[in-house]
PDB file of C-alpha atoms in Angstrom:
ATOM      1  CA  MET X   1      52.334  78.707 103.117  1.00  0.00           C
ATOM      2  CA  PRO X   2      54.140  78.463 106.499  1.00  0.00           C
ATOM      3  CA  ARG X   3      56.540  75.889 105.026  1.00  0.00           C
ATOM      4  CA  TYR X   4      57.341  78.320 102.162  1.00  0.00           C
ATOM      5  CA  ALA X   5      57.941  81.155 104.647  1.00  0.00           C
ATOM      6  CA  PHE X   6      60.255  78.932 106.690  1.00  0.00           C
ATOM      7  CA  ARG X   7      62.287  78.044 103.582  1.00  0.00           C
ATOM      8  CA  LEU X   8      62.480  81.692 102.589  1.00  0.00           C
ATOM      9  CA  CYS X   9      63.718  82.660 106.072  1.00  0.00           C
ATOM     10  CA  LEU X  10      66.242  79.821 106.024  1.00  0.00           C
ATOM     11  CA  LEU X  11      67.506  80.911 102.601  1.00  0.00           C
ATOM     12  CA  ALA X  12      67.850  84.521 103.782  1.00  0.00           C
ATOM     13  CA  LEU X  13      69.727  83.369 106.892  1.00  0.00           C
ATOM     14  CA  LEU X  14      72.115  81.251 104.817  1.00  0.00           C
ATOM     15  CA  MET X  15      72.760  84.126 102.412  1.00  0.00           C
ATOM     16  CA  PHE X  16      73.468  86.506 105.305  1.00  0.00           C
ATOM     17  CA  ALA X  17      75.803  83.963 106.910  1.00  0.00           C
ATOM     18  CA  SER X  18      77.724  83.488 103.665  1.00  0.00           C
ATOM     19  CA  VAL X  19      78.162  87.241 103.180  1.00  0.00           C
ATOM     20  CA  THR X  20      79.352  87.789 106.738  1.00  0.00           C
ATOM     21  CA  THR X  21      81.621  84.737 106.543  1.00  0.00           C
ATOM     22  CA  PHE X  22      83.245  85.405 103.179  1.00  0.00           C
ATOM     23  CA  ALA X  23      83.522  89.215 103.238  1.00  0.00           C
ATOM     24  CA  PRO X  24      86.135  89.284 106.030  1.00  0.00           C
ATOM     25  CA  ARG X  25      88.012  86.455 104.318  1.00  0.00           C
ATOM     26  CA  ALA X  26      88.065  88.351 101.019  1.00  0.00           C
ATOM     27  CA  HIS X  27      89.421  91.426 102.835  1.00  0.00           C
ATOM     28  CA  SER X  28      91.997  89.240 104.577  1.00  0.00           C
ATOM     29  CA  ASP X  29      93.060  87.681 101.258  1.00  0.00           C
ATOM     30  CA  ALA X  30      93.357  91.111  99.640  1.00  0.00           C
ATOM     31  CA  ALA X  31      95.369  92.410 102.611  1.00  0.00           C
ATOM     32  CA  SER X  32      97.780  89.500 102.361  1.00  0.00           C
ATOM     33  CA  GLU X  33      98.187  89.930  98.597  1.00  0.00           C
ATOM     34  CA  ILE X  34      98.651  93.703  98.853  1.00  0.00           C
ATOM     35  CA  GLN X  35     101.235  93.404 101.614  1.00  0.00           C
ATOM     36  CA  SER X  36     103.074  90.740  99.640  1.00  0.00           C
ATOM     37  CA  VAL X  37     103.284  93.037  96.584  1.00  0.00           C
ATOM     38  CA  ILE X  38     104.616  95.951  98.640  1.00  0.00           C
ATOM     39  CA  SER X  39     107.108  93.733 100.493  1.00  0.00           C
ATOM     40  CA  ASP X  40     108.392  92.269  97.254  1.00  0.00           C
ATOM     41  CA  GLN X  41     108.874  95.717  95.748  1.00  0.00           C
ATOM     42  CA  LEU X  42     110.726  96.928  98.867  1.00  0.00           C
ATOM     43  CA  LYS X  43     112.981  93.849  98.689  1.00  0.00           C
ATOM     44  CA  ALA X  44     113.571  94.509  94.984  1.00  0.00           C
ATOM     45  CA  PHE X  45     114.634  98.088  95.760  1.00  0.00           C
ATOM     46  CA  ASN X  46     117.090  96.823  98.384  1.00  0.00           C
ATOM     47  CA  GLU X  47     118.516  94.351  95.863  1.00  0.00           C
ATOM     48  CA  ASP X  48     118.632  96.928  93.018  1.00  0.00           C
ATOM     49  CA  ASP X  49     116.373  94.629  90.994  1.00  0.00           C
ATOM     50  CA  THR X  50     114.915  97.308  88.739  1.00  0.00           C
ATOM     51  CA  GLN X  51     112.762  94.980  86.633  1.00  0.00           C
ATOM     52  CA  ARG X  52     111.112  93.330  89.640  1.00  0.00           C
ATOM     53  CA  ALA X  53     110.455  96.659  91.379  1.00  0.00           C
ATOM     54  CA  TYR X  54     109.083  98.198  88.181  1.00  0.00           C
ATOM     55  CA  GLY X  55     106.892  95.153  87.598  1.00  0.00           C
ATOM     56  CA  HIS X  56     104.803  96.063  90.659  1.00  0.00           C
ATOM     57  CA  ALA X  57     104.012  99.543  89.310  1.00  0.00           C
ATOM     58  CA  ALA X  58     100.616 100.183  87.739  1.00  0.00           C
ATOM     59  CA  ASP X  59     100.349 101.210  84.097  1.00  0.00           C
ATOM     60  CA  ILE X  60      99.594 104.807  85.127  1.00  0.00           C
ATOM     61  CA  ILE X  61     102.995 104.950  86.873  1.00  0.00           C
ATOM     62  CA  LYS X  62     104.703 103.317  83.899  1.00  0.00           C
ATOM     63  CA  LYS X  63     103.288 105.994  81.595  1.00  0.00           C
ATOM     64  CA  ILE X  64     104.942 108.668  83.746  1.00  0.00           C
ATOM     65  CA  PHE X  65     108.197 106.689  84.127  1.00  0.00           C
ATOM     66  CA  PRO X  66     108.497 104.740  80.848  1.00  0.00           C
ATOM     67  CA  SER X  67     111.509 102.586  81.791  1.00  0.00           C
ATOM     68  CA  SER X  68     112.615 100.656  84.842  1.00  0.00           C
ATOM     69  CA  GLN X  69     115.817 102.724  85.056  1.00  0.00           C
ATOM     70  CA  ILE X  70     113.924 106.036  85.073  1.00  0.00           C
ATOM     71  CA  PHE X  71     111.525 104.626  87.664  1.00  0.00           C
ATOM     72  CA  MET X  72     114.358 103.378  89.886  1.00  0.00           C
ATOM     73  CA  GLU X  73     116.183 106.728  89.693  1.00  0.00           C
ATOM     74  CA  MET X  74     112.980 108.538  90.705  1.00  0.00           C
ATOM     75  CA  VAL X  75     112.542 106.253  93.725  1.00  0.00           C
ATOM     76  CA  LYS X  76     116.230 106.521  94.655  1.00  0.00           C
ATOM     77  CA  THR X  77     116.225 110.339  94.639  1.00  0.00           C
ATOM     78  CA  GLY X  78     112.657 111.074  95.701  1.00  0.00           C
ATOM     79  CA  TYR X  79     111.843 108.216  98.084  1.00  0.00           C
ATOM     80  CA  PRO X  80     115.043 107.254  99.962  1.00  0.00           C
ATOM     81  CA  PRO X  81     113.165 105.610 102.884  1.00  0.00           C
ATOM     82  CA  VAL X  82     111.382 103.355 100.379  1.00  0.00           C
ATOM     83  CA  TYR X  83     114.474 102.764  98.242  1.00  0.00           C
ATOM     84  CA  ARG X  84     116.527 101.453 101.151  1.00  0.00           C
ATOM     85  CA  ALA X  85     114.082 100.469 103.881  1.00  0.00           C
ATOM     86  CA  LYS X  86     115.793  98.402 106.568  1.00  0.00           C
ATOM     87  CA  SER X  87     112.498  97.153 107.938  1.00  0.00           C
ATOM     88  CA  TRP X  88     108.769  97.666 107.508  1.00  0.00           C
ATOM     89  CA  SER X  89     105.434  96.728 109.016  1.00  0.00           C
ATOM     90  CA  PHE X  90     101.849  97.108 107.895  1.00  0.00           C
ATOM     91  CA  ASN X  91      98.675  98.613 109.295  1.00  0.00           C
ATOM     92  CA  GLU X  92      95.346  97.206 108.148  1.00  0.00           C
ATOM     93  CA  PRO X  93      94.583  98.184 104.545  1.00  0.00           C
ATOM     94  CA  THR X  94      91.602 100.424 103.854  1.00  0.00           C
ATOM     95  CA  PRO X  95      89.197  99.630 101.014  1.00  0.00           C
ATOM     96  CA  LEU X  96      88.780 102.346  98.378  1.00  0.00           C
ATOM     97  CA  ASP X  97      86.324 102.573  95.485  1.00  0.00           C
ATOM     98  CA  SER X  98      88.826 101.090  93.055  1.00  0.00           C
ATOM     99  CA  GLY X  99      91.306  99.279  95.298  1.00  0.00           C
ATOM    100  CA  TYR X 100      92.977  99.694  98.675  1.00  0.00           C
ATOM    101  CA  SER X 101      95.211 102.081 100.563  1.00  0.00           C
ATOM    102  CA  GLN X 102      97.902 100.638 102.800  1.00  0.00           C
ATOM    103  CA  ILE X 103      99.959 102.425 105.448  1.00  0.00           C
ATOM    104  CA  VAL X 104     103.457 100.992 105.790  1.00  0.00           C
ATOM    105  CA  ARG X 105     105.785 101.894 108.652  1.00  0.00           C
ATOM    106  CA  LEU X 106     109.345 102.092 107.314  1.00  0.00           C
ATOM    107  CA  THR X 107     112.699 102.336 109.074  1.00  0.00           C
ATOM    108  CA  ASP X 108     115.446 103.831 106.905  1.00  0.00           C
ATOM    109  CA  GLU X 109     119.205 103.200 106.932  1.00  0.00           C
ATOM    110  CA  GLN X 110     119.728 105.854 109.629  1.00  0.00           C
ATOM    111  CA  GLY X 111     117.091 104.307 111.902  1.00  0.00           C
ATOM    112  CA  ARG X 112     114.494 107.021 111.245  1.00  0.00           C
ATOM    113  CA  THR X 113     110.851 106.005 111.090  1.00  0.00           C
ATOM    114  CA  TRP X 114     108.571 106.963 108.218  1.00  0.00           C
ATOM    115  CA  SER X 115     104.994 106.287 107.187  1.00  0.00           C
ATOM    116  CA  ALA X 116     104.279 105.500 103.559  1.00  0.00           C
ATOM    117  CA  LEU X 117     100.742 105.599 102.218  1.00  0.00           C
ATOM    118  CA  TYR X 118     100.436 103.240  99.259  1.00  0.00           C
ATOM    119  CA  THR X 119      97.469 102.899  96.923  1.00  0.00           C
ATOM    120  CA  LEU X 120      96.916  99.751  94.903  1.00  0.00           C
ATOM    121  CA  GLU X 121      94.455  98.551  92.282  1.00  0.00           C
ATOM    122  CA  ARG X 122      93.988  95.312  90.381  1.00  0.00           C
ATOM    123  CA  ASP X 123      95.149  95.389  86.767  1.00  0.00           C
ATOM    124  CA  SER X 124      93.377  93.732  83.825  1.00  0.00           C
ATOM    125  CA  THR X 125      94.897  90.352  84.757  1.00  0.00           C
ATOM    126  CA  GLY X 126      93.710  90.595  88.366  1.00  0.00           C
ATOM    127  CA  GLU X 127      97.139  91.311  89.871  1.00  0.00           C
ATOM    128  CA  TRP X 128      97.585  94.037  92.483  1.00  0.00           C
ATOM    129  CA  LYS X 129      99.667  96.948  91.187  1.00  0.00           C
ATOM    130  CA  ILE X 130     100.956  99.982  93.067  1.00  0.00           C
ATOM    131  CA  THR X 131      99.308 103.184  91.826  1.00  0.00           C
ATOM    132  CA  GLY X 132     100.978 105.608  94.222  1.00  0.00           C
ATOM    133  CA  CYS X 133     103.083 106.158  97.326  1.00  0.00           C
ATOM    134  CA  ARG X 134     103.316 109.169  99.605  1.00  0.00           C
ATOM    135  CA  ILE X 135     105.870 109.404 102.427  1.00  0.00           C
ATOM    136  CA  LEU X 136     105.602 111.233 105.734  1.00  0.00           C
ATOM    137  CA  LYS X 137     108.111 111.290 108.546  1.00  0.00           C
ATOM    138  CA  SER X 138     106.537 109.638 111.579  1.00  0.00           C
ATOM    139  CA  GLU X 139     105.432 111.870 114.432  1.00  0.00           C
ATOM    140  CA  GLY X 140     107.814 112.335 117.309  1.00  0.00           C
ATOM    141  CA  MET X 141     110.878 111.918 115.121  1.00  0.00           C
ATOM    142  CA  VAL X 142     113.508 114.598 114.694  1.00  0.00           C
TER     143      VAL X 142
END
């Protein structure tokens, strides 16, 4: 019986170690993938690559904006800091029930700083897609 208890404790310890070892790695992998998707879309906006930028949008966004041209025009007129970001940096993403939220610090063409709150979810193929973006001017800016 003591040998069985020892094996059970060892198994529990190994399971705990694997969860604590792989959970941060999974979060780190997701963070890297999410930030890569956002960066690629921001680069696509800067290059006026409508198809590439639109390709990162989730189906729910594509239902609202049914073509890449309509989508690009919406971003151009409604999200100028995103459309022509000169630079950007990322905070740590936050897990949500169905994906992640990601705060991105943007600098626009005039040098003003903005915060963009992105939400992303995996699609049916497992790729991260952008489900929303909300922009706020950073505090302390005129």
